[in-house]
Short mmCIF file of C-alpha atoms and ligand atoms in Angstrom, two decimals:
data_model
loop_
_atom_site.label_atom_id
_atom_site.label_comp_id
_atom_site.label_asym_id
_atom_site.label_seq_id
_atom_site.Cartn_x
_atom_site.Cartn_y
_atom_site.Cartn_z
CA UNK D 1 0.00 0.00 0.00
CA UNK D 2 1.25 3.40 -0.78
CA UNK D 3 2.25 5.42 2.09
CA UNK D 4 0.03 8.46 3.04
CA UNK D 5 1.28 11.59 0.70
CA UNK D 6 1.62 14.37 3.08
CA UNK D 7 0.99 18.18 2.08
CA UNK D 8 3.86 20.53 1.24
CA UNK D 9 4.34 22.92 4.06
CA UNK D 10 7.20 24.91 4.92
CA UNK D 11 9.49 23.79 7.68
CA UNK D 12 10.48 25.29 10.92
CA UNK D 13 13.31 24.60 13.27
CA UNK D 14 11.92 23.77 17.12
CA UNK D 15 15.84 23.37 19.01
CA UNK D 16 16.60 20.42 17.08
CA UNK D 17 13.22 19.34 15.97
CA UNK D 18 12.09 20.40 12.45
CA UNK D 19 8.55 20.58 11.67
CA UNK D 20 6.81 20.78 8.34
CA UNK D 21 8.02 19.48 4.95
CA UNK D 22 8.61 15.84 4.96
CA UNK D 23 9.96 15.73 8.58
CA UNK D 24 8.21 12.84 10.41
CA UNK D 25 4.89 14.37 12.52
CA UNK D 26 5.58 14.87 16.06
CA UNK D 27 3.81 14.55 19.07
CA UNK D 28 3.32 16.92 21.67
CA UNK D 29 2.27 18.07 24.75
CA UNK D 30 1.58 20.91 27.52
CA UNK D 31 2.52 20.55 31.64
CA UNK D 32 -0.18 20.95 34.21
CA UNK D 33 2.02 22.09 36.70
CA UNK D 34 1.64 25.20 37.70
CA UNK D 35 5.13 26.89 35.71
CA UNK D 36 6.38 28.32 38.38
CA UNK D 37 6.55 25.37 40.55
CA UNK D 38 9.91 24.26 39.17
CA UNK D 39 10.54 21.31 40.70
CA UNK D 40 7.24 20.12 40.19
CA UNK D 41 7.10 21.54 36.64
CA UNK D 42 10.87 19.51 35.74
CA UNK D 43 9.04 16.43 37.46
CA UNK D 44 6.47 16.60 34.80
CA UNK D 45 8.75 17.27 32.08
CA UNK D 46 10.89 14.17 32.59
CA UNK D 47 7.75 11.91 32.34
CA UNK D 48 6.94 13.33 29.53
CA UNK D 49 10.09 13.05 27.99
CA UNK D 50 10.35 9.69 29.35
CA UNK D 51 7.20 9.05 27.25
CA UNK D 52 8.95 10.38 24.28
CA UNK D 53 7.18 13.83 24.26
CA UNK D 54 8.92 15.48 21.44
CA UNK D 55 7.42 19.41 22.29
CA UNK D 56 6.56 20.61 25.66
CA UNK D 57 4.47 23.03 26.04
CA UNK D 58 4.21 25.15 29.27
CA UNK D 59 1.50 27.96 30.17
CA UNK D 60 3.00 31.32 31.26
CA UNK D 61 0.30 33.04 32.84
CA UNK D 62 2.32 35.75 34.56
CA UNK D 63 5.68 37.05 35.26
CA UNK D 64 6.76 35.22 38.40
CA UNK D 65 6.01 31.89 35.60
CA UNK D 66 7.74 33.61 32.89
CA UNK D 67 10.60 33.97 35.14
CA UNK D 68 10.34 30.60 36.31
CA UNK D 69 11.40 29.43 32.43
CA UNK D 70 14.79 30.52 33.25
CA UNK D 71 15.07 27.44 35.46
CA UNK D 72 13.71 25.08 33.42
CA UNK D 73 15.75 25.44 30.32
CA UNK D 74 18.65 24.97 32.01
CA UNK D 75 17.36 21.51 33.28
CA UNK D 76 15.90 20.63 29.73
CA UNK D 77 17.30 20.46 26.15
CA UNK D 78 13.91 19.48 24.64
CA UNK D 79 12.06 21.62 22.95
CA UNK D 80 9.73 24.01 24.95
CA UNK D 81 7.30 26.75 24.30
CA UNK D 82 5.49 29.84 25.98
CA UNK D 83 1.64 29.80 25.64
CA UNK D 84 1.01 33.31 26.43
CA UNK D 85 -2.21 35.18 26.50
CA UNK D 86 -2.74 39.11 26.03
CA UNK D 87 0.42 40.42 27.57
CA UNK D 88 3.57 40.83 25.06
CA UNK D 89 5.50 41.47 28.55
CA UNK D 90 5.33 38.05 29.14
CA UNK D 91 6.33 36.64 25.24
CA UNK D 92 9.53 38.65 25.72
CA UNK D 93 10.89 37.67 28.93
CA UNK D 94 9.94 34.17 27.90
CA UNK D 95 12.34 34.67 24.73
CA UNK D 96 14.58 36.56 26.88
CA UNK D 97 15.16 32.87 28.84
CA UNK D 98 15.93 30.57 25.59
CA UNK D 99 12.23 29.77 25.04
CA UNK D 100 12.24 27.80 21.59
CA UNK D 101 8.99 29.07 20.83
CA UNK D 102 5.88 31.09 21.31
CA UNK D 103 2.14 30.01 21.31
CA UNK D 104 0.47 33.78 20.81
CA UNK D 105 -2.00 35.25 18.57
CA UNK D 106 -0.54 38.59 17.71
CA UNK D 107 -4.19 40.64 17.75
CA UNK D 108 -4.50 39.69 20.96
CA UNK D 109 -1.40 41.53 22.66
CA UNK D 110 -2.57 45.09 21.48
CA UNK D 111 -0.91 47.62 19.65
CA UNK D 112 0.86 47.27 16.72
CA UNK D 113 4.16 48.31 18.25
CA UNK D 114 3.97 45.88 21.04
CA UNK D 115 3.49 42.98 18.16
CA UNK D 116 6.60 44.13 16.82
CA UNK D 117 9.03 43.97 19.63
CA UNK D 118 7.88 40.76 20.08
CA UNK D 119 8.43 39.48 16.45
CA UNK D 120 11.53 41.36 16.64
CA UNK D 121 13.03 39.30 19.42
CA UNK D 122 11.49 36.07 18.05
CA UNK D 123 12.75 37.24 14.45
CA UNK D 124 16.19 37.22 16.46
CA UNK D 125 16.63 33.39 17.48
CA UNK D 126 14.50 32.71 14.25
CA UNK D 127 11.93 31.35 17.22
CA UNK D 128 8.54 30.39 15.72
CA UNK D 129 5.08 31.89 16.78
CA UNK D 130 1.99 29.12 16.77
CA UNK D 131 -1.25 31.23 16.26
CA UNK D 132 -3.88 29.04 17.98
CA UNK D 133 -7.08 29.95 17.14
CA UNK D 134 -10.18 27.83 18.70
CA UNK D 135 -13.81 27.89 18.36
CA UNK D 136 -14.23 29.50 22.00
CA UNK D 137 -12.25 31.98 20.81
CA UNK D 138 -12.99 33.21 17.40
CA UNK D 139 -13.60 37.10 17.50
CA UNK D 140 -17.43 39.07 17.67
CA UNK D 141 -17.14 40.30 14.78
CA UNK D 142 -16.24 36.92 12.79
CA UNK D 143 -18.80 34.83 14.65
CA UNK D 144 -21.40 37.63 13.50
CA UNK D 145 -20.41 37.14 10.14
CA UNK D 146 -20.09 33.18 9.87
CA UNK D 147 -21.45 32.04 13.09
CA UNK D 148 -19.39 29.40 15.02
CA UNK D 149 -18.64 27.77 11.96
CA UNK D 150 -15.31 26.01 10.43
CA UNK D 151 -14.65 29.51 8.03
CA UNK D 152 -15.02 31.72 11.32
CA UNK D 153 -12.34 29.62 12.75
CA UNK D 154 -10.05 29.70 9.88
CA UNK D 155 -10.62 33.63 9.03
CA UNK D 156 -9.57 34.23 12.77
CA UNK D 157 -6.07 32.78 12.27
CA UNK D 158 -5.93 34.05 8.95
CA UNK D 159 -6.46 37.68 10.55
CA UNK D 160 -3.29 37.07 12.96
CA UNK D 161 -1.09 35.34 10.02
CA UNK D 162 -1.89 38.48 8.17
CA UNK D 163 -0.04 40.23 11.31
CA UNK D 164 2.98 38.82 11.80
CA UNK D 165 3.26 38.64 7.97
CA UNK D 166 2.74 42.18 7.68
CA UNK D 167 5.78 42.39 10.34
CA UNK D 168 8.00 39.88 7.51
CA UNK D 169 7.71 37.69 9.78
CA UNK D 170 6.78 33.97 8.39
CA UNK D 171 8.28 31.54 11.32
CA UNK D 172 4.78 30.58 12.11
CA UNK D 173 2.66 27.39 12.77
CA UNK D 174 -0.95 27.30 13.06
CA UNK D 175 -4.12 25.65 14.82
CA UNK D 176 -7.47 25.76 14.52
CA UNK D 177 -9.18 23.99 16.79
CA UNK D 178 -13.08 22.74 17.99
CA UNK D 179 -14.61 21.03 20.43
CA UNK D 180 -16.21 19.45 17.81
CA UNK D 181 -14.59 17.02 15.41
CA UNK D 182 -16.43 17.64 12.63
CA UNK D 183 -15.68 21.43 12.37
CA UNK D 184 -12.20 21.04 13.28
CA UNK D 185 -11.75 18.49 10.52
CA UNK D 186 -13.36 20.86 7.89
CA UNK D 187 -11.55 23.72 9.58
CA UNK D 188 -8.17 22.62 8.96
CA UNK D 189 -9.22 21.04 5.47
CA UNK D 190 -10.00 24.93 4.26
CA UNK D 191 -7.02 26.07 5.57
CA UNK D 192 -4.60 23.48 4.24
CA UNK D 193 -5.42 24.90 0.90
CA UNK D 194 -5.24 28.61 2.31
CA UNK D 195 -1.79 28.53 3.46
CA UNK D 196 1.76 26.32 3.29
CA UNK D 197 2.48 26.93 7.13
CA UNK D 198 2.90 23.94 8.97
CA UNK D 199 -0.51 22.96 10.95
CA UNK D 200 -0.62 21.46 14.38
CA UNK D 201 -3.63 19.16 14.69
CA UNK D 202 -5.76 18.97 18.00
CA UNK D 203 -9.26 18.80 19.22
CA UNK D 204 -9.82 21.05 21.98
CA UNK D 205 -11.41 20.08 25.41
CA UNK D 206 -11.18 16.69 23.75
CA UNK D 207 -12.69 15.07 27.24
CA UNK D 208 -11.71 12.35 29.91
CA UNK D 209 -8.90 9.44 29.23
CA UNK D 210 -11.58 7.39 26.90
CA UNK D 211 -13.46 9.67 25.63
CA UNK D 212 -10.94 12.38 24.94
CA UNK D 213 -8.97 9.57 22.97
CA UNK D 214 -11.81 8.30 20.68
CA UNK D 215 -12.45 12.03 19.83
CA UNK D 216 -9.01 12.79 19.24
CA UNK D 217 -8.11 9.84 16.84
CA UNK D 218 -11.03 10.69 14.95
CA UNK D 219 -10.56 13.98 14.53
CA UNK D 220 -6.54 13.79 14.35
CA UNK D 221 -6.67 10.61 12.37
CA UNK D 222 -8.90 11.60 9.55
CA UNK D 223 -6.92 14.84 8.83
CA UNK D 224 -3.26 13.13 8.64
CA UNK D 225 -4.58 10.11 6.88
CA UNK D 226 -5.28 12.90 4.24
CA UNK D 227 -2.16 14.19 4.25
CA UNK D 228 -2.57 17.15 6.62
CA UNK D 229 -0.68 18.20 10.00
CA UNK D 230 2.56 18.10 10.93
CA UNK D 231 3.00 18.22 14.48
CA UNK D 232 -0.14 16.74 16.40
CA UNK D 233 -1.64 17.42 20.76
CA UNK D 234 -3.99 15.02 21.98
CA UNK D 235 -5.60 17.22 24.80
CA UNK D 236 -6.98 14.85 27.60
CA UNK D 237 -7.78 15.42 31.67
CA UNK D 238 -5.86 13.34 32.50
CA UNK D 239 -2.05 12.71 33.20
CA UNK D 240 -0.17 14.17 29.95
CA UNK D 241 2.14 11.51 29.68
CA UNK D 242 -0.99 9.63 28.15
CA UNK D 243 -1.58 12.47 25.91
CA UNK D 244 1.81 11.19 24.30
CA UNK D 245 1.00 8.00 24.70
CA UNK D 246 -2.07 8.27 22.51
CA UNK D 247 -0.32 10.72 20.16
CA UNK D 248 1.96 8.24 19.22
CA UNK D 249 -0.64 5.32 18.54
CA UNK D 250 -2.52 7.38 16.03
CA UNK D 251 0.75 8.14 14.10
CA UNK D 252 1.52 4.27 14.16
CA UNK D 253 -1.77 3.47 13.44
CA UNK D 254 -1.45 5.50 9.91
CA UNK D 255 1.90 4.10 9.31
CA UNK D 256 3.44 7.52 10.04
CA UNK D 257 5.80 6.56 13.18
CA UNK D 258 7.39 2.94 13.58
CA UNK D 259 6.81 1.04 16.83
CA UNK D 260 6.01 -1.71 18.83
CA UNK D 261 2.74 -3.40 17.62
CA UNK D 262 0.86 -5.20 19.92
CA UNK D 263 -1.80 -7.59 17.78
CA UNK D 264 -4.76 -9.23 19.96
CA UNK D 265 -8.04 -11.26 19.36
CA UNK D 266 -11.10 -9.92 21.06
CA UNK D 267 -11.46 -13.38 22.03
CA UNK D 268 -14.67 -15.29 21.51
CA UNK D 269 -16.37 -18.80 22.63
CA UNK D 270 -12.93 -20.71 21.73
CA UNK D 271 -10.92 -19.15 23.98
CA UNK D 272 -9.73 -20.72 26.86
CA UNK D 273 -6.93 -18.78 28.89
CA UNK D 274 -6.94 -15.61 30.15
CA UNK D 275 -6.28 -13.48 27.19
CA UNK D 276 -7.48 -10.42 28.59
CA UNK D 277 -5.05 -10.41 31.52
CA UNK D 278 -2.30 -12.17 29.38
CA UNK D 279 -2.66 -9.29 26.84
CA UNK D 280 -2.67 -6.30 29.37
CA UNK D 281 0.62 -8.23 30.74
CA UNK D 282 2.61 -8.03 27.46
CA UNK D 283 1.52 -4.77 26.76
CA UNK D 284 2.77 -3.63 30.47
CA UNK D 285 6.33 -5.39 30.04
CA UNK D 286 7.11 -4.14 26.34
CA UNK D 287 6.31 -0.94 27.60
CA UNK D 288 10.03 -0.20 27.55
CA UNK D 289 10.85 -1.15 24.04
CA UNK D 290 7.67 0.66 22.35
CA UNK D 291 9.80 2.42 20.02
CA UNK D 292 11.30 -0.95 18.55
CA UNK D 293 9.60 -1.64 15.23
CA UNK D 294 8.44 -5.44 15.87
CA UNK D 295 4.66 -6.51 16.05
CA UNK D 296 3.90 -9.14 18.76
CA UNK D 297 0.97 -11.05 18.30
CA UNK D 298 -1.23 -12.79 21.09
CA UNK D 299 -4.15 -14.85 20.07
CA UNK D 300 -6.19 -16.96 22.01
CA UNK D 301 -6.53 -20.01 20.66
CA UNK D 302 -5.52 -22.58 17.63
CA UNK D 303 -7.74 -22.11 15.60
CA UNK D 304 -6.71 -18.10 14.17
CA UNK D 305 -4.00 -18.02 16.82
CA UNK D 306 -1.25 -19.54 15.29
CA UNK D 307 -2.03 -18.49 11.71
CA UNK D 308 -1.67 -14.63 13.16
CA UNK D 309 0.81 -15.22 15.50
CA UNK D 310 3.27 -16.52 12.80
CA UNK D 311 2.94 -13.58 10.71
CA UNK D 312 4.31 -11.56 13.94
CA UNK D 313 7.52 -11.21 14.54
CA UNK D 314 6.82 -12.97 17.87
CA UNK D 315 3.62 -14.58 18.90
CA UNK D 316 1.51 -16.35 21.28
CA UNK D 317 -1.66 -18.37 20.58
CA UNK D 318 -3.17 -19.91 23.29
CA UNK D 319 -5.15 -23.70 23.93
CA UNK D 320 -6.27 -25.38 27.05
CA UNK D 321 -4.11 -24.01 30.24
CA UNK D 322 -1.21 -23.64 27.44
CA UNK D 323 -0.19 -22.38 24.09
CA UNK D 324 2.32 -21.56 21.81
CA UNK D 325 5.26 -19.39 21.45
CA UNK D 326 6.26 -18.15 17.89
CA UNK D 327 8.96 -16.43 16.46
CA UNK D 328 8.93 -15.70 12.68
CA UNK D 329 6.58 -18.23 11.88
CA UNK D 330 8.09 -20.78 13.76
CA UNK D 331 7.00 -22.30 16.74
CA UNK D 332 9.57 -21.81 19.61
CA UNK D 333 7.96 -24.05 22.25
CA UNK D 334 5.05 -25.10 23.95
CA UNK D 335 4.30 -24.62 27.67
CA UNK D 336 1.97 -24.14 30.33
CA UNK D 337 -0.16 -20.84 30.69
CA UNK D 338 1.40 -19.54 33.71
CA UNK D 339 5.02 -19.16 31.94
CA UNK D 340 3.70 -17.73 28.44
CA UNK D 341 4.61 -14.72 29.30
CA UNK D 342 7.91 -15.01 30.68
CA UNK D 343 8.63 -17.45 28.22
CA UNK D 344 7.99 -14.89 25.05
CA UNK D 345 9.66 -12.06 26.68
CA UNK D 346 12.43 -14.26 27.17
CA UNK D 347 12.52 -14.84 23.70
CA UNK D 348 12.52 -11.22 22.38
CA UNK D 349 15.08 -10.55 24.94
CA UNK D 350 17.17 -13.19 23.42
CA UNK D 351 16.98 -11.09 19.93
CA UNK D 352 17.28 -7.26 21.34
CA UNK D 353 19.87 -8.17 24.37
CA UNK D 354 20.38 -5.85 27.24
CA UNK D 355 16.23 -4.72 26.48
FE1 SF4 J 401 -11.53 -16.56 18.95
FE2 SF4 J 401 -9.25 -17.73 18.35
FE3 SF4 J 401 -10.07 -15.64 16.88
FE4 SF4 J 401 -9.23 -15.26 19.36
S1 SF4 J 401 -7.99 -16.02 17.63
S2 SF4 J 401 -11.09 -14.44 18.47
S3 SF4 J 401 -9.91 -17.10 20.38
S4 SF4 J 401 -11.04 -17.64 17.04
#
């Protein structure tokens, strides 16, 4: 099958990430921590860098957190930007502490001239501006005009693009996100033909752990399996590390990221071991090696099982108070339910030593 043919955009520099273009999508997220509640705030950011969080996000609501930044980035080296609100204060002593870059919308820090010294100082470090536009957000006049609709949404960040390229400035990335999936989904569609800037996908106020997911892998999934986004937030309350956790999985899903693939039967009448627990198990101990590009199988019985499992890379299929272990279509051994597990992982370990 042909990969998915991504959309031309133009490609900005994050630290050492590069977004846009044909760079890979990447996943990212935002700290709950209050910012300036270092310790706690670096606590966070290790988990989600331990997760593989590839841009973090942190909210600046005020000076004594846009102070706090100074800290941080001298415990971090990944990438991590100011979401500021109203106040350009803030955007420039967040630059002023090796921010790598800003989440503003430029009409909404007032005058003119106050736009400009902060494109000036971002225009210095070449630091790029996301305007995130959403649909609780979209201006009076716009939602007068179009209603809350998918144009309103796009017109609104097409008003602050207009800004910042009006100061030459083009180091920009932009969002347009709903509540709802459908009119994010068409929002983003009419803008990917409006503009080459690179897009960063998300559905806002997405909801809970399960819900939150569904919504955002709809939503997410439908716009990158045409070809659109380039740097993707799965906004859940809950912990963010699962944000990035669920980012990921819709990028492997698509084919877009390599990874550890976990195949499982929803198990039916034949089954007859604990597949559920058995399943939850393997996922738990691979945990550490989801970035290894091998798909393990685990089927419940011989009937599928084996047929699936051998076209793994490593397999179990389960029978009565056994099953099978598989490794590239050939069975390994056979042994008793209570040592599948360790049995398989034992086998993987034997082909990615020191894992
Ligand atoms: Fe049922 Fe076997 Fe298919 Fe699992 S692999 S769903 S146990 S037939």
């Amino acid at each position: 099958m042909e990969p998915i043919q991504r959309r031309k955009t133009r490609v900005l520099k994050l630290r050492d990430l590069y977004i846009g273009g044909d760079n890979p999508v990447s996943v990212q997220s935002m700290t709950s921590t209050p910012t300036e509640d270092v310790t706690k705030t670096l606590g966070q950011i290790r988990a989600l860098e331990s997760a593989g969080c590839q841009v973090i996000r942190l909210a600046v609501p005020d000076m004594e957190a846009a102070v706090a930044l100074a800290e941080i980035r001298k415990a971090t080296d990944s990438p991590l930007i100011a979401d500021i609100h109203f106040n350009y204060r803030l955007a420039l002593e967040a630059l002023k502490h090796g921010i790598d870059g800003l989440r503003l919308n430029p009409g909404n820090i007032g005058s003119e001239a106050n736009v400009m010294k902060v494109v000036d100082a971002a225009r210095e470090k070449r630091i790029p501006i996301r305007i995130g536009v959403n649909s609780g957000s979209v201006e009076k006049e716009l939602l007068e005009k179009y209603g809350v609709t998918p144009l309103a949404l796009v017109e609104s960040a097409l008003k602050h693009v207009a800004i910042l390229e009006k100061c030459g400035y083009q180091e920009m990335k932009i969002s347009v996100k709903a509540s709802s999936v459908p009119m994010m989904i068409e929002a983003y569609r009419i803008l990917s033909d409006r503009v080459d800037y690179p897009l960063h996908l998300g559905v806002t106020e997405a909801g809970t752990e399960y819900t939150g997911t569904i919504r955002s892998s709809v939503g997410i999934g439908t716009l990158l399996s045409q070809g659109i986004g380039d740097t993707i937030r799965v906004s859940l309350t809950a912990d963010p590390v699962k944000e990035v956790y669920v980012g990921f999985e819709i990028l492997k899903a698509l084919d877009l990221r390599q990874g550890l693939h976990i195949v499982s039967c929803p198990t039916c009448g034949r089954t007859r071991i604990d597949l559920v627990t058995l399943a939850q198990n393997v996922e738990k101990s691979l945990d550490h090696m989801r970035e290894i590009p091998i798909t393990v199988a685990v089927m419940g019985c011989v009937v599928n099982g084996p047929g699936e499992a051998r076209e793994a890379d490593y397999g179990i299929a389960g029978g009565i108070g056994e099953g099978l272990v598989f490794r590239k279509g050939e069975i390994v051994t056979k042994v008793p339910e209570d040592r599948l597990i360790e049995t398989l992982l034992a086998v993987i370990r034997e082909d990615f030593p020191g894992r």
